[in-house]
Amino acid sequence: MNKSFSKGLFIFSNDLRLHDQTALRQASLFCERLVCIFCIDEQWSKETYFGSRPMGSHRHQFLLQSLRQLDQQLVDLGHKLHIYQGNSLQIIEGLVSKTAIDAVFSSFQAGLTESTQWQYLKTRLTHCHFQTTETHSLFYQSQHQWSKKTFPESFNEFKDRMEQQIVDPPIATITELPPPFPVLAPDVQVNLNTNGPTLAINGGELAGLKILQQLLDRYQKHPDDCINNTVLENRDSTALSPWLANGSVSVKTVFSRIDQLQKTKALLDPRIQSLQIKLLRREYFQWYAVHHASRIFTAQGVSQQHPLTSVYPQRFKQWCYGNTPWQIVNAYMNQLRNTGMLSNRGRMVVASCLTNELQVDWRWGAAYFQQQLIDYDVAINWSSWQEIAGVSDKSSNKMHIDLSEKRLNDMDKRIQDKWSDKPAFYSIDHVDAADWPISE
């Protein structure tokens, strides 16, 4: 078979796996020789306008674990993962120019920054072929050609349109790649064995697939357990979401395994259907971010209606460090800060507190989650915060959870017992409008 390109560059991103890796498959089909790289961008460790870094220590450690496993898998195929650290655009442009690369492949990404960088490279490297493939979603863009005016305004509308669409089965694991070619050594050597915070989970494709199998086995043995609290989320963490977020596990693989499980049942299992709906909701957020682009990062959101919030640095700091008047919020924030993990329930509770009780601009909370969460996904994170803040669309209502409700505190008593290390503060502010100290 005659191949179209002499030297190909594959850029790994949120697709750190070899199973169901359609983007890498495309690169291997069209290139005579191929090199695989990953860029740790220097901006990930720099503080943003919102006082947080794009990547905190927990997610960084999980990423290094995932990259280490991927590198070993590529070594088994006669390749290696070239890891560069610095300015991603300069690194890629330099590699392409100095190594006579004529094709660049990567996975399609929903994030605005990532898509902007991709377009920049295309304008700079006009001699090169650029190609992206959807690997982070259930559907392809060709399956839903929406304009800005016709994109569904709600998840329910999206679900009604898409739940009858066919989800392609995952492709087989890649076992062979075109031979590599010499590339420049990275300017900054990346130590994948760097000691970081101790994580409760292990990164990488094999670890993620093992967790998926264990969770499905557990459901088959104990079907009365709520599958929604085992496959996507449990009480302390978010089960598969860390591996889904960095692409160590394919969402199509999860969907396919769940679908196979459903087919073993004589009747439709509502718990499995509920899980499939959760996967559709994740899908909705991916395309919501693509279609609304920069508006998922603005205070007004998609609704273009500014919420009645502001920036209160002291309140925000109290929230981050679990020093609020609400013990349940403090417990959840302590858990997030110390582990990088938080259940979906916990996220809604603390987000409601920040935007309602503390009246802080929701974007500060979204940026802090981006820094802290191991399972951070740009589309899910920022779109979810918009929903909670009530700016996701013109008909959306702000979510408000009553933090004093006895049922809420009784349900989360276990979290409070584990993560509440001091009494709650009884004042939101330390000073009044005239900057006089407020006595307790």
Coordinates of C-alpha atoms in Angstrom, one line a residue:
M1 CA 0.0 0.0 0.0
N2 CA 1.4 3.4 -1.0
K3 CA 1.2 5.8 1.9
S4 CA 0.4 9.5 1.5
F5 CA 3.1 11.0 3.8
S6 CA 6.8 10.3 4.4
K7 CA 7.1 11.5 8.0
G8 CA 4.2 11.8 10.3
L9 CA 3.9 13.4 13.8
F10 CA 1.3 12.1 16.2
I11 CA 0.5 14.5 19.1
F12 CA -1.0 12.7 22.1
S13 CA -3.4 14.8 24.2
N14 CA -6.5 13.6 26.0
D15 CA -6.2 10.2 24.3
L16 CA -3.5 8.4 26.3
R17 CA -4.2 4.9 25.1
L18 CA -3.8 2.3 22.4
H19 CA -7.3 0.7 22.5
D20 CA -10.0 2.4 20.4
Q21 CA -7.3 4.9 19.2
T22 CA -8.8 6.0 15.9
A23 CA -6.6 9.1 15.6
L24 CA -3.4 7.1 15.9
R25 CA -4.8 4.5 13.6
Q26 CA -5.3 7.1 10.9
A27 CA -1.7 8.3 11.3
S28 CA -0.3 4.8 11.0
L29 CA -2.4 4.2 7.8
F30 CA -1.2 7.3 6.0
C31 CA 2.5 7.6 7.1
E32 CA 5.5 5.7 6.1
R33 CA 7.3 6.6 9.3
L34 CA 5.8 8.0 12.5
V35 CA 6.9 9.7 15.8
C36 CA 4.6 10.1 18.9
I37 CA 5.0 13.0 21.2
F38 CA 3.3 14.6 24.2
C39 CA 3.8 18.3 25.3
I40 CA 3.7 19.4 28.9
D41 CA 2.9 23.1 28.3
E42 CA 4.7 25.6 30.5
Q43 CA 1.4 27.5 31.0
W44 CA -0.1 24.6 32.9
S45 CA 1.9 25.5 36.0
K46 CA 1.4 29.3 35.8
E47 CA -1.2 31.2 37.9
T48 CA -4.1 32.6 35.8
Y49 CA -6.3 35.6 36.3
F50 CA -8.5 33.6 38.7
G51 CA -5.7 32.9 41.1
S52 CA -5.4 29.2 40.2
R53 CA -3.1 27.1 38.0
P54 CA -4.5 25.1 35.0
M55 CA -3.0 21.9 36.5
G56 CA -2.4 21.1 40.1
S57 CA -0.2 18.5 41.7
H58 CA -2.7 15.7 41.9
R59 CA -3.6 15.8 38.2
H60 CA 0.0 16.3 37.3
Q61 CA 1.0 13.2 39.2
F62 CA -1.8 11.2 37.6
L63 CA -0.7 12.5 34.2
L64 CA 2.9 11.4 34.7
Q65 CA 1.7 7.9 35.7
S66 CA -0.4 7.7 32.6
L67 CA 2.4 8.9 30.3
R68 CA 4.8 6.4 31.9
Q69 CA 2.5 3.5 31.1
L70 CA 1.8 4.8 27.6
D71 CA 5.6 5.1 27.0
Q72 CA 6.1 1.5 28.0
Q73 CA 3.3 0.3 25.7
L74 CA 4.9 2.2 22.8
V75 CA 8.3 0.7 23.6
D76 CA 6.7 -2.7 23.2
L77 CA 5.8 -1.7 19.6
G78 CA 9.3 -0.5 18.8
H79 CA 8.5 3.2 19.6
K80 CA 8.8 5.6 22.5
L81 CA 6.8 8.5 23.7
H82 CA 8.9 11.7 23.2
I83 CA 7.9 14.1 26.0
Y84 CA 8.6 17.8 25.7
Q85 CA 8.2 20.5 28.3
G86 CA 7.9 24.2 27.4
N87 CA 6.0 26.2 24.9
S88 CA 3.9 23.6 23.0
L89 CA 3.5 25.7 19.8
Q90 CA 7.2 26.4 19.5
I91 CA 8.1 22.8 20.3
I92 CA 5.8 21.4 17.6
E93 CA 6.7 24.1 15.0
G94 CA 10.4 23.4 15.6
L95 CA 10.0 19.6 15.3
V96 CA 8.1 19.9 12.0
S97 CA 10.5 22.4 10.5
K98 CA 13.7 20.8 11.5
T99 CA 12.7 17.2 10.9
A100 CA 10.9 17.6 7.5
I101 CA 7.6 16.3 8.9
D102 CA 4.9 16.5 6.3
A103 CA 1.8 15.4 8.3
V104 CA 0.5 16.1 11.8
F105 CA -2.2 14.0 13.4
S106 CA -4.0 14.4 16.7
S107 CA -7.3 13.9 18.4
F108 CA -10.0 16.5 18.1
Q109 CA -10.4 18.5 21.3
A110 CA -13.4 20.5 22.6
G111 CA -11.3 23.1 24.5
L112 CA -11.1 26.6 23.0
T113 CA -7.3 26.9 23.8
E114 CA -6.5 23.6 22.2
S115 CA -8.5 24.3 19.0
T116 CA -7.0 27.8 18.8
Q117 CA -3.5 26.4 19.0
W118 CA -4.3 23.8 16.4
Q119 CA -5.5 26.5 14.0
Y120 CA -2.4 28.5 14.7
L121 CA -0.1 25.6 13.7
K122 CA -2.1 25.1 10.5
T123 CA -1.5 28.8 9.5
R124 CA 2.2 28.6 10.4
L125 CA 3.0 25.2 8.8
T126 CA 1.1 25.6 5.5
H127 CA 3.2 22.9 3.8
C128 CA 2.0 20.3 6.3
H129 CA -1.1 18.1 6.3
F130 CA -3.1 18.4 9.5
Q131 CA -5.8 15.9 10.6
T132 CA -7.8 15.4 13.7
T133 CA -10.2 12.6 14.6
E134 CA -12.8 12.4 17.4
T135 CA -11.6 10.1 20.1
H136 CA -13.0 11.7 23.2
S137 CA -16.7 11.4 22.4
L138 CA -19.4 8.9 21.4
F139 CA -20.3 10.6 18.2
Y140 CA -18.6 12.3 15.3
Q141 CA -19.3 15.9 14.3
S142 CA -20.8 14.6 11.0
Q143 CA -23.6 13.0 13.0
H144 CA -24.9 16.3 14.2
Q145 CA -24.3 19.3 11.9
W146 CA -25.9 22.0 14.1
S147 CA -25.6 25.7 13.5
K148 CA -25.3 28.1 16.4
K149 CA -29.0 28.7 16.2
T150 CA -30.1 25.0 16.1
F151 CA -27.8 23.6 18.8
P152 CA -30.0 22.1 21.6
E153 CA -30.7 24.5 24.4
S154 CA -30.9 21.8 27.0
F155 CA -29.7 18.3 27.7
N156 CA -33.2 16.8 27.3
E157 CA -33.4 18.2 23.8
F158 CA -29.9 16.8 23.0
K159 CA -30.9 13.4 24.4
D160 CA -34.1 13.3 22.4
R161 CA -32.1 13.9 19.2
M162 CA -29.1 11.7 19.9
E163 CA -30.2 8.7 21.9
Q164 CA -31.3 6.8 18.8
Q165 CA -28.0 7.5 17.0
I166 CA -25.7 4.6 16.5
V167 CA -22.5 4.6 18.5
D168 CA -19.7 3.0 16.5
P169 CA -18.0 0.1 18.3
P170 CA -14.5 0.7 19.6
I171 CA -11.7 -0.3 17.2
A172 CA -9.2 -3.0 18.1
T173 CA -6.1 -2.2 20.2
I174 CA -3.2 -1.0 18.0
T175 CA -0.5 -3.7 17.9
E176 CA 1.7 -2.3 15.1
L177 CA 2.9 1.1 14.0
P178 CA 5.1 2.4 11.1
P179 CA 8.8 2.6 12.0
P180 CA 10.0 5.7 13.9
F181 CA 12.5 8.2 12.7
P182 CA 15.1 10.3 14.6
V183 CA 13.9 13.5 16.3
L184 CA 15.5 16.2 18.3
A185 CA 16.0 15.5 22.0
P186 CA 13.7 17.6 24.3
D187 CA 15.3 20.8 25.6
V188 CA 14.0 19.9 29.1
Q189 CA 14.1 16.3 30.2
V190 CA 10.9 15.2 31.8
N191 CA 11.3 12.9 34.8
L192 CA 8.3 10.6 34.8
N193 CA 9.3 9.1 38.1
T194 CA 9.1 12.5 40.0
N195 CA 7.7 12.1 43.5
G196 CA 4.4 13.8 44.0
P197 CA 1.4 13.5 46.2
T198 CA 0.2 10.0 47.0
L199 CA -2.8 9.2 44.9
A200 CA -5.6 6.8 45.8
I201 CA -5.6 5.6 42.2
N202 CA -3.1 4.7 39.5
G203 CA -3.0 6.4 36.1
G204 CA -2.7 4.7 32.7
E205 CA -4.7 2.7 30.2
L206 CA -4.2 -0.7 31.8
A207 CA -5.2 0.6 35.3
G208 CA -8.3 2.2 33.9
L209 CA -9.4 -0.9 31.9
K210 CA -8.9 -3.0 35.0
I211 CA -11.1 -0.7 37.1
L212 CA -13.8 -0.8 34.4
Q213 CA -13.7 -4.6 34.4
Q214 CA -13.9 -4.7 38.2
L215 CA -16.8 -2.4 38.4
L216 CA -18.8 -4.4 35.8
D217 CA -18.0 -7.6 37.5
R218 CA -19.2 -6.2 40.8
Y219 CA -22.5 -5.1 39.2
Q220 CA -23.0 -8.6 37.8
K221 CA -22.4 -10.2 41.2
H222 CA -24.4 -7.6 43.1
P223 CA -27.0 -6.2 40.7
D224 CA -28.9 -4.5 43.5
D225 CA -26.1 -2.0 43.9
C226 CA -26.8 1.2 42.1
I227 CA -24.7 1.0 39.0
N228 CA -24.6 4.8 38.8
N229 CA -22.6 4.8 42.0
T230 CA -20.1 2.2 40.8
V231 CA -19.3 2.7 37.1
L232 CA -19.1 6.5 36.8
E233 CA -19.0 7.6 40.4
N234 CA -18.9 6.4 43.9
R235 CA -19.3 8.2 47.2
D236 CA -15.7 9.2 47.6
S237 CA -14.4 9.6 44.1
T238 CA -15.4 9.5 40.5
A239 CA -14.6 5.9 39.6
L240 CA -13.8 6.0 35.8
S241 CA -13.9 9.7 35.2
P242 CA -10.1 10.3 35.8
W243 CA -9.3 7.8 33.0
L244 CA -12.0 9.1 30.8
A245 CA -10.8 12.7 31.3
N246 CA -7.2 12.1 30.0
G247 CA -8.4 9.5 27.5
S248 CA -6.7 6.5 29.1
V249 CA -10.1 4.8 28.7
S250 CA -12.3 5.3 25.7
V251 CA -15.9 6.4 26.3
K252 CA -16.9 4.2 23.4
T253 CA -15.4 1.2 25.2
V254 CA -17.3 2.0 28.3
F255 CA -20.6 2.5 26.3
S256 CA -19.9 -0.8 24.4
R257 CA -19.3 -2.8 27.6
I258 CA -22.5 -1.4 29.2
D259 CA -24.4 -2.2 26.1
Q260 CA -23.1 -5.7 26.1
L261 CA -24.2 -6.0 29.8
Q262 CA -27.7 -4.8 28.8
K263 CA -28.0 -7.4 26.1
T264 CA -27.5 -10.2 28.7
K265 CA -30.7 -9.1 30.5
A266 CA -34.1 -10.4 29.5
L267 CA -35.6 -7.0 30.1
L268 CA -34.3 -3.5 29.9
D269 CA -32.5 -2.7 33.1
P270 CA -33.4 0.9 34.2
R271 CA -30.1 1.2 36.1
I272 CA -28.1 0.5 32.9
Q273 CA -30.3 2.9 31.0
S274 CA -29.6 5.5 33.6
L275 CA -25.9 5.0 33.2
Q276 CA -26.2 5.3 29.4
I277 CA -28.0 8.6 30.0
K278 CA -25.1 9.8 32.1
L279 CA -22.7 9.0 29.2
L280 CA -25.0 11.0 26.9
R281 CA -24.9 13.9 29.4
R282 CA -21.1 13.8 29.2
E283 CA -21.4 13.8 25.5
Y284 CA -23.7 16.9 25.6
F285 CA -21.1 18.8 27.5
Q286 CA -18.5 18.0 24.9
W287 CA -20.4 19.4 22.0
Y288 CA -21.8 22.3 24.2
A289 CA -18.2 23.4 24.7
V290 CA -17.4 23.1 21.0
H291 CA -20.5 25.0 19.8
H292 CA -20.4 27.8 22.4
A293 CA -16.6 28.1 22.3
S294 CA -15.5 31.2 24.3
R295 CA -18.9 31.8 25.9
I296 CA -18.4 28.9 28.3
F297 CA -15.6 30.9 29.9
T298 CA -17.5 34.3 30.3
A299 CA -19.3 35.4 33.4
Q300 CA -22.5 35.8 31.4
G301 CA -22.2 32.4 29.9
V302 CA -24.3 31.2 27.0
S303 CA -27.3 33.1 28.5
Q304 CA -25.5 36.4 28.2
Q305 CA -27.1 37.4 31.5
H306 CA -24.6 38.5 34.2
P307 CA -25.3 36.8 37.6
L308 CA -25.4 38.9 40.7
T309 CA -22.0 37.9 41.9
S310 CA -18.6 39.6 42.3
V311 CA -15.1 38.9 43.3
Y312 CA -14.5 38.6 47.1
P313 CA -10.9 37.4 47.6
Q314 CA -11.3 36.6 51.3
R315 CA -14.5 34.6 50.8
F316 CA -13.0 32.7 47.9
K317 CA -9.9 31.9 50.0
Q318 CA -12.1 30.7 52.9
W319 CA -14.0 28.5 50.5
C320 CA -10.8 27.0 49.0
Y321 CA -9.4 26.1 52.4
G322 CA -12.6 24.9 54.0
N323 CA -13.1 27.8 56.4
T324 CA -16.7 28.6 55.8
P325 CA -19.7 28.7 58.2
W326 CA -20.9 25.4 56.7
Q327 CA -19.3 22.2 58.0
I328 CA -20.4 20.1 55.0
V329 CA -18.8 22.5 52.6
N330 CA -15.6 22.6 54.6
A331 CA -15.4 18.8 54.6
Y332 CA -15.9 18.5 50.8
M333 CA -13.3 21.3 50.2
N334 CA -10.8 19.6 52.5
Q335 CA -11.3 16.3 50.6
L336 CA -10.8 18.1 47.2
R337 CA -7.7 19.9 48.3
N338 CA -6.1 16.8 49.8
T339 CA -7.0 14.2 47.3
G340 CA -7.9 15.9 44.0
M341 CA -11.2 13.9 44.1
L342 CA -14.8 14.8 44.8
S343 CA -18.1 13.1 44.1
N344 CA -20.6 14.8 41.8
R345 CA -22.8 15.5 44.8
G346 CA -19.9 17.2 46.6
R347 CA -19.2 19.4 43.6
M348 CA -22.8 20.6 43.5
V349 CA -22.9 21.4 47.2
V350 CA -19.7 23.5 47.2
A351 CA -20.5 25.2 43.9
S352 CA -23.9 26.2 45.1
C353 CA -22.3 27.6 48.3
L354 CA -19.7 29.7 46.3
T355 CA -22.3 31.2 43.9
N356 CA -25.2 31.6 46.3
E357 CA -24.1 32.0 49.9
L358 CA -20.7 33.5 49.2
Q359 CA -21.9 35.3 46.0
V360 CA -18.5 34.8 44.3
D361 CA -18.1 34.8 40.5
W362 CA -18.6 31.2 39.4
R363 CA -15.5 31.3 37.1
W364 CA -13.2 31.5 40.1
G365 CA -14.7 28.2 41.4
A366 CA -14.5 26.6 37.9
A367 CA -10.8 27.6 37.7
Y368 CA -10.1 26.2 41.1
F369 CA -11.7 22.9 40.1
Q370 CA -9.5 22.9 37.0
Q371 CA -6.5 23.1 39.2
Q372 CA -7.5 20.6 41.8
L373 CA -9.5 17.8 40.1
I374 CA -7.7 14.7 38.9
D375 CA -10.6 14.1 36.5
Y376 CA -10.8 17.7 35.1
D377 CA -12.4 17.8 31.7
V378 CA -12.6 21.3 30.1
A379 CA -16.1 20.8 28.6
I380 CA -17.7 19.1 31.6
N381 CA -16.1 21.4 34.2
W382 CA -17.0 24.8 32.7
S383 CA -20.3 23.7 31.3
S384 CA -21.4 22.2 34.7
W385 CA -20.4 25.4 36.5
Q386 CA -22.5 27.4 34.0
E387 CA -25.5 25.2 34.8
I388 CA -25.1 25.7 38.6
A389 CA -24.6 29.5 38.2
G390 CA -27.7 29.7 36.0
V391 CA -26.0 31.1 32.9
S392 CA -26.0 28.0 30.6
D393 CA -29.0 29.2 28.6
K394 CA -31.7 31.8 28.8
S395 CA -34.2 29.5 30.4
S396 CA -31.8 28.0 33.0
N397 CA -32.4 28.6 36.7
K398 CA -29.6 29.0 39.2
M399 CA -29.1 25.9 41.4
H400 CA -29.4 26.6 45.1
I401 CA -28.8 23.8 47.7
D402 CA -30.0 24.5 51.2
L403 CA -26.9 23.9 53.3
S404 CA -28.8 23.9 56.6
E405 CA -31.1 21.1 55.5
K406 CA -30.9 18.3 58.0
R407 CA -31.3 15.6 55.4
L408 CA -28.3 16.9 53.5
N409 CA -26.1 16.9 56.5
D410 CA -27.3 13.5 57.7
M411 CA -26.5 12.0 54.3
D412 CA -23.0 13.4 54.3
K413 CA -22.1 12.8 57.9
R414 CA -19.5 10.2 56.9
I415 CA -17.7 12.8 54.8
Q416 CA -17.9 15.3 57.6
D417 CA -16.5 12.9 60.1
K418 CA -13.5 12.1 57.9
W419 CA -12.7 15.6 56.5
S420 CA -13.8 18.2 59.0
D421 CA -10.8 18.9 61.1
K422 CA -11.9 22.1 62.9
P423 CA -15.1 24.0 63.9
A424 CA -16.9 26.0 61.2
F425 CA -16.4 29.8 61.1
Y426 CA -19.6 31.7 61.8
S427 CA -18.9 34.7 59.6
I428 CA -18.6 35.0 55.9
D429 CA -16.5 38.2 56.1
H430 CA -13.8 39.4 58.5
V431 CA -14.4 43.1 57.9
D432 CA -17.4 45.2 57.3
A433 CA -18.1 47.7 54.5
A434 CA -15.9 50.3 56.2
D435 CA -13.0 47.7 56.7
W436 CA -13.6 47.4 60.4
P437 CA -13.0 44.0 61.9
I438 CA -16.1 41.9 62.5
S439 CA -16.1 40.3 65.9
E440 CA -17.4 36.7 66.2

